[in-house]
Amino acid sequence: DGGITQSPKYLFRKEGQNVTLSCEQNLNHDAMYWYRQDPGQGLRLIYYSQIVNDFQKGDIAEGYSVSREKKESFPLTVTSAQKNPTAFYLCASSIDSGFYGYTFGSGTRLTVV
Amino acid sequence: AQSVAQPEDQVNVAEGNPLTVKCTYSVSGNPYLFWYVQYPNRGLQFLLKYITGDNLVKGSYGFEAEFNKSQTSFHLKKPSALVSDSALYFCAVRDMDSNYQLIWGAGTKLIIKP
């Protein structure tokens, strides 16, 4: 079955560490997105990519970095510069820029310990 | 600027009663509208979308939504609520000004009481 796989499901980070969240899709979608969701809150866009080797900052990109070396993969790195990284992170993809909507992964819950 | 609003943080409905979750939008041109549902600790799941055509759109799990152009609304409805419908619901509109991304509402928590 086609879909988006996010891993790991749970991730714990020590202060000062960088961590990388994985997002892989086999839907042949061109566009991919990273969102952050805090408890009881809506979605805030971190980064998005509409094509391989190109990506744009979203509303809250500070302290995060991404790469898009392959169409299938869009990893997100949470750097030590992100002062409050504890959140639920969602990856999504779309066949184009959203005409048919987005397909979401199941999320990664990141906790700072 | 284009936007979408969900005016209710939470909606409480008794099981078996009809439910409505409200969404209003502001866009230039014709709106492309979506509803998604999120269960705890899960990703968002697509429910339905309006692109063009009939104002009443039918979707997954018995949900439907009514597009009202004059009121710029796209309310989500279900005739008879189930306890399992309890979840977080998001409305979204396609942003024609910003690379056609989806703009998301803040979400509405739906609680169905037995």
Short mmCIF file of C-alpha atoms in Angstrom, two decimals:
data_model
loop_
_atom_site.label_atom_id
_atom_site.label_comp_id
_atom_site.label_asym_id
_atom_site.label_seq_id
_atom_site.Cartn_x
_atom_site.Cartn_y
_atom_site.Cartn_z
CA ASP A 1 0.00 0.00 0.00
CA GLY A 2 1.14 3.51 -0.74
CA GLY A 3 1.57 5.96 2.04
CA ILE A 4 3.85 8.08 4.20
CA THR A 5 6.03 6.56 6.87
CA GLN A 6 7.36 8.64 9.73
CA SER A 7 9.95 7.27 12.09
CA PRO A 8 10.50 6.95 14.90
CA LYS A 9 7.07 7.21 16.50
CA TYR A 10 8.60 8.47 19.76
CA LEU A 11 11.92 10.28 20.11
CA PHE A 12 13.71 11.64 23.13
CA ARG A 13 16.33 14.36 22.85
CA LYS A 14 18.82 15.59 25.38
CA GLU A 15 19.53 19.28 25.72
CA GLY A 16 21.99 20.46 23.07
CA GLN A 17 21.50 17.52 20.74
CA ASN A 18 20.44 17.55 17.13
CA VAL A 19 17.92 14.91 16.13
CA THR A 20 16.58 13.90 12.74
CA LEU A 21 13.02 12.81 12.02
CA SER A 22 12.47 10.60 9.01
CA CYS A 23 9.69 10.97 6.45
CA GLU A 24 9.42 8.64 3.46
CA GLN A 25 6.60 8.42 0.90
CA ASN A 26 5.95 5.95 -1.91
CA LEU A 27 3.04 7.87 -3.42
CA ASN A 28 5.15 9.54 -6.10
CA HIS A 29 4.05 12.90 -4.74
CA ASP A 30 6.00 15.97 -5.75
CA ALA A 31 5.39 18.15 -2.69
CA MET A 32 6.22 17.37 0.94
CA TYR A 33 5.61 19.32 4.13
CA TRP A 34 6.60 19.37 7.80
CA TYR A 35 4.23 20.63 10.47
CA ARG A 36 4.55 21.10 14.19
CA GLN A 37 1.57 20.53 16.48
CA ASP A 38 1.55 21.51 20.14
CA PRO A 39 -1.00 20.04 22.59
CA GLY A 40 -4.51 21.10 21.71
CA GLN A 41 -3.21 23.36 18.97
CA GLY A 42 -3.45 23.55 15.23
CA LEU A 43 -0.78 22.94 12.62
CA ARG A 44 2.17 25.26 12.06
CA LEU A 45 4.22 24.89 8.89
CA ILE A 46 7.96 24.42 9.39
CA TYR A 47 9.28 23.73 5.88
CA TYR A 48 7.93 22.57 2.56
CA SER A 49 9.38 21.30 -0.68
CA GLN A 50 7.69 21.25 -4.06
CA ILE A 51 10.52 19.61 -5.97
CA VAL A 52 13.74 17.69 -5.35
CA ASN A 53 16.68 19.82 -4.20
CA ASP A 54 14.45 22.77 -3.39
CA PHE A 55 12.61 23.76 -0.22
CA GLN A 56 11.15 26.85 1.41
CA LYS A 57 10.77 28.05 4.97
CA GLY A 58 7.37 27.99 6.54
CA ASP A 59 6.09 30.06 9.44
CA ILE A 60 8.36 28.59 12.15
CA ALA A 61 11.56 27.45 10.43
CA GLU A 62 14.01 28.79 13.03
CA GLY A 63 15.89 25.97 14.73
CA TYR A 64 14.99 23.41 12.06
CA SER A 65 16.63 22.24 8.85
CA VAL A 66 15.57 19.94 6.00
CA SER A 67 16.90 18.34 2.85
CA ARG A 68 15.21 16.95 -0.24
CA GLU A 69 17.78 14.86 -2.08
CA LYS A 70 15.26 12.28 -3.24
CA LYS A 71 11.62 12.63 -4.22
CA GLU A 72 10.63 10.02 -1.67
CA SER A 73 12.40 11.47 1.34
CA PHE A 74 12.14 14.72 3.31
CA PRO A 75 13.99 14.42 6.66
CA LEU A 76 13.66 17.11 9.32
CA THR A 77 16.51 17.94 11.69
CA VAL A 78 15.65 19.61 14.97
CA THR A 79 18.78 21.48 15.96
CA SER A 80 19.99 22.60 19.36
CA ALA A 81 18.97 26.11 18.33
CA GLN A 82 15.32 25.12 18.69
CA LYS A 83 14.69 26.06 22.30
CA ASN A 84 11.33 24.39 22.76
CA PRO A 85 11.28 21.31 20.53
CA THR A 86 8.88 19.16 22.53
CA ALA A 87 5.92 18.68 20.18
CA PHE A 88 4.18 16.33 17.77
CA TYR A 89 5.66 16.51 14.27
CA LEU A 90 3.64 15.67 11.19
CA CYS A 91 4.89 15.06 7.67
CA ALA A 92 2.57 15.34 4.68
CA SER A 93 2.75 15.06 0.93
CA SER A 94 0.62 16.08 -2.04
CA ILE A 95 0.50 15.11 -5.68
CA ASP A 96 0.80 18.75 -6.59
CA SER A 97 0.46 21.85 -4.49
CA GLY A 98 -2.60 20.63 -2.69
CA PHE A 99 -5.34 20.44 -5.34
CA TYR A 100 -6.31 17.00 -4.12
CA GLY A 101 -5.41 17.67 -0.51
CA TYR A 102 -2.58 16.22 1.54
CA THR A 103 -1.71 12.74 2.77
CA PHE A 104 -0.28 12.66 6.29
CA GLY A 105 2.08 10.36 8.12
CA SER A 106 1.25 9.09 11.60
CA GLY A 107 3.56 11.56 13.32
CA THR A 108 6.61 11.61 15.58
CA ARG A 109 6.36 12.74 19.18
CA LEU A 110 9.57 14.45 20.24
CA THR A 111 10.31 15.01 23.92
CA VAL A 112 13.27 16.81 25.43
CA VAL A 113 14.66 15.06 28.50
CA ALA B 1 -5.07 37.57 2.78
CA GLN B 2 -6.70 34.22 2.55
CA SER B 3 -7.79 32.55 5.75
CA VAL B 4 -9.98 29.94 7.35
CA ALA B 5 -11.65 30.11 10.75
CA GLN B 6 -13.14 27.51 13.04
CA PRO B 7 -15.04 29.59 15.57
CA GLU B 8 -15.58 26.83 18.14
CA ASP B 9 -12.69 25.31 20.11
CA GLN B 10 -14.94 22.48 21.27
CA VAL B 11 -18.33 21.06 20.36
CA ASN B 12 -20.25 18.71 22.65
CA VAL B 13 -22.99 16.50 21.24
CA ALA B 14 -24.98 13.62 22.67
CA GLU B 15 -24.69 10.30 20.88
CA GLY B 16 -27.39 9.91 18.26
CA ASN B 17 -27.93 13.64 17.83
CA PRO B 18 -26.93 15.53 14.69
CA LEU B 19 -23.61 17.34 14.80
CA THR B 20 -22.23 20.43 13.08
CA VAL B 21 -18.66 21.69 13.14
CA LYS B 22 -18.35 25.18 11.70
CA CYS B 23 -15.84 26.57 9.23
CA THR B 24 -15.73 29.92 7.46
CA TYR B 25 -13.22 31.04 4.88
CA SER B 26 -11.89 34.08 3.08
CA VAL B 27 -10.29 33.57 -0.34
CA SER B 28 -9.87 35.33 -3.63
CA GLY B 29 -11.43 33.39 -6.44
CA ASN B 30 -13.11 30.02 -6.16
CA PRO B 31 -12.34 28.16 -2.93
CA TYR B 32 -11.00 24.64 -2.67
CA LEU B 33 -12.07 23.42 0.78
CA PHE B 34 -11.17 20.37 2.83
CA TRP B 35 -12.06 18.66 6.11
CA TYR B 36 -9.66 16.37 7.98
CA VAL B 37 -9.99 14.41 11.22
CA GLN B 38 -7.27 13.63 13.75
CA TYR B 39 -7.51 10.95 16.41
CA PRO B 40 -5.17 11.16 19.43
CA ASN B 41 -1.49 10.69 18.60
CA ARG B 42 -2.25 10.07 14.94
CA GLY B 43 -1.84 11.91 11.67
CA LEU B 44 -4.67 13.71 9.94
CA GLN B 45 -7.08 11.72 7.81
CA PHE B 46 -8.92 13.15 4.82
CA LEU B 47 -12.72 13.32 5.19
CA LEU B 48 -13.99 15.25 2.18
CA LYS B 49 -13.35 18.14 -0.16
CA TYR B 50 -15.23 20.72 -2.20
CA ILE B 51 -13.78 21.80 -5.53
CA THR B 52 -16.84 22.58 -7.60
CA GLY B 53 -20.32 21.21 -8.25
CA ASP B 54 -22.96 20.26 -5.71
CA ASN B 55 -22.98 22.33 -2.55
CA LEU B 56 -23.50 19.23 -0.41
CA VAL B 57 -20.39 17.08 -0.37
CA LYS B 58 -20.44 13.55 1.03
CA GLY B 59 -17.35 12.06 2.61
CA SER B 60 -15.98 9.28 4.77
CA TYR B 61 -17.59 7.81 7.90
CA GLY B 62 -21.03 9.28 7.12
CA PHE B 63 -19.86 12.89 7.23
CA GLU B 64 -20.98 15.55 4.81
CA ALA B 65 -20.30 19.24 4.38
CA GLU B 66 -22.38 22.07 3.00
CA PHE B 67 -20.72 24.75 0.92
CA ASN B 68 -22.43 28.12 1.18
CA LYS B 69 -20.87 30.75 -1.08
CA SER B 70 -22.93 33.68 0.17
CA GLN B 71 -22.01 32.96 3.79
CA THR B 72 -18.46 31.82 2.91
CA SER B 73 -18.96 28.73 5.03
CA PHE B 74 -18.20 25.04 4.76
CA HIS B 75 -19.74 23.41 7.82
CA LEU B 76 -19.17 19.73 8.55
CA LYS B 77 -22.27 17.72 9.46
CA LYS B 78 -23.41 14.25 10.41
CA PRO B 79 -27.04 13.24 10.98
CA SER B 80 -26.39 10.94 13.94
CA ALA B 81 -23.23 11.21 16.04
CA LEU B 82 -21.27 8.23 17.33
CA VAL B 83 -18.98 8.16 20.35
CA SER B 84 -16.21 7.09 17.97
CA ASP B 85 -16.59 10.41 16.12
CA SER B 86 -14.89 12.12 19.06
CA ALA B 87 -11.72 13.62 17.63
CA LEU B 88 -10.09 16.85 16.48
CA TYR B 89 -11.43 18.24 13.20
CA PHE B 90 -9.59 20.60 10.88
CA CYS B 91 -10.92 22.70 8.04
CA ALA B 92 -8.50 23.86 5.31
CA VAL B 93 -8.60 26.01 2.20
CA ARG B 94 -6.19 26.04 -0.70
CA ASP B 95 -4.18 29.25 -0.76
CA MET B 96 -4.18 30.66 -4.26
CA ASP B 97 -1.65 33.36 -3.36
CA SER B 98 1.08 31.27 -1.73
CA ASN B 99 2.10 28.36 -3.90
CA TYR B 100 -1.34 26.82 -3.51
CA GLN B 101 -0.61 25.36 -0.10
CA LEU B 102 -3.38 24.50 2.31
CA ILE B 103 -4.21 27.05 4.99
CA TRP B 104 -5.45 25.35 8.16
CA GLY B 105 -8.03 26.29 10.72
CA ALA B 106 -7.11 25.97 14.39
CA GLY B 107 -9.15 22.82 14.82
CA THR B 108 -12.33 21.95 16.71
CA LYS B 109 -12.44 19.25 19.35
CA LEU B 110 -15.61 17.21 18.96
CA ILE B 111 -16.80 15.31 22.03
CA ILE B 112 -19.66 12.86 21.67
CA LYS B 113 -21.18 11.84 24.99
CA PRO B 114 -22.94 8.47 25.41
#
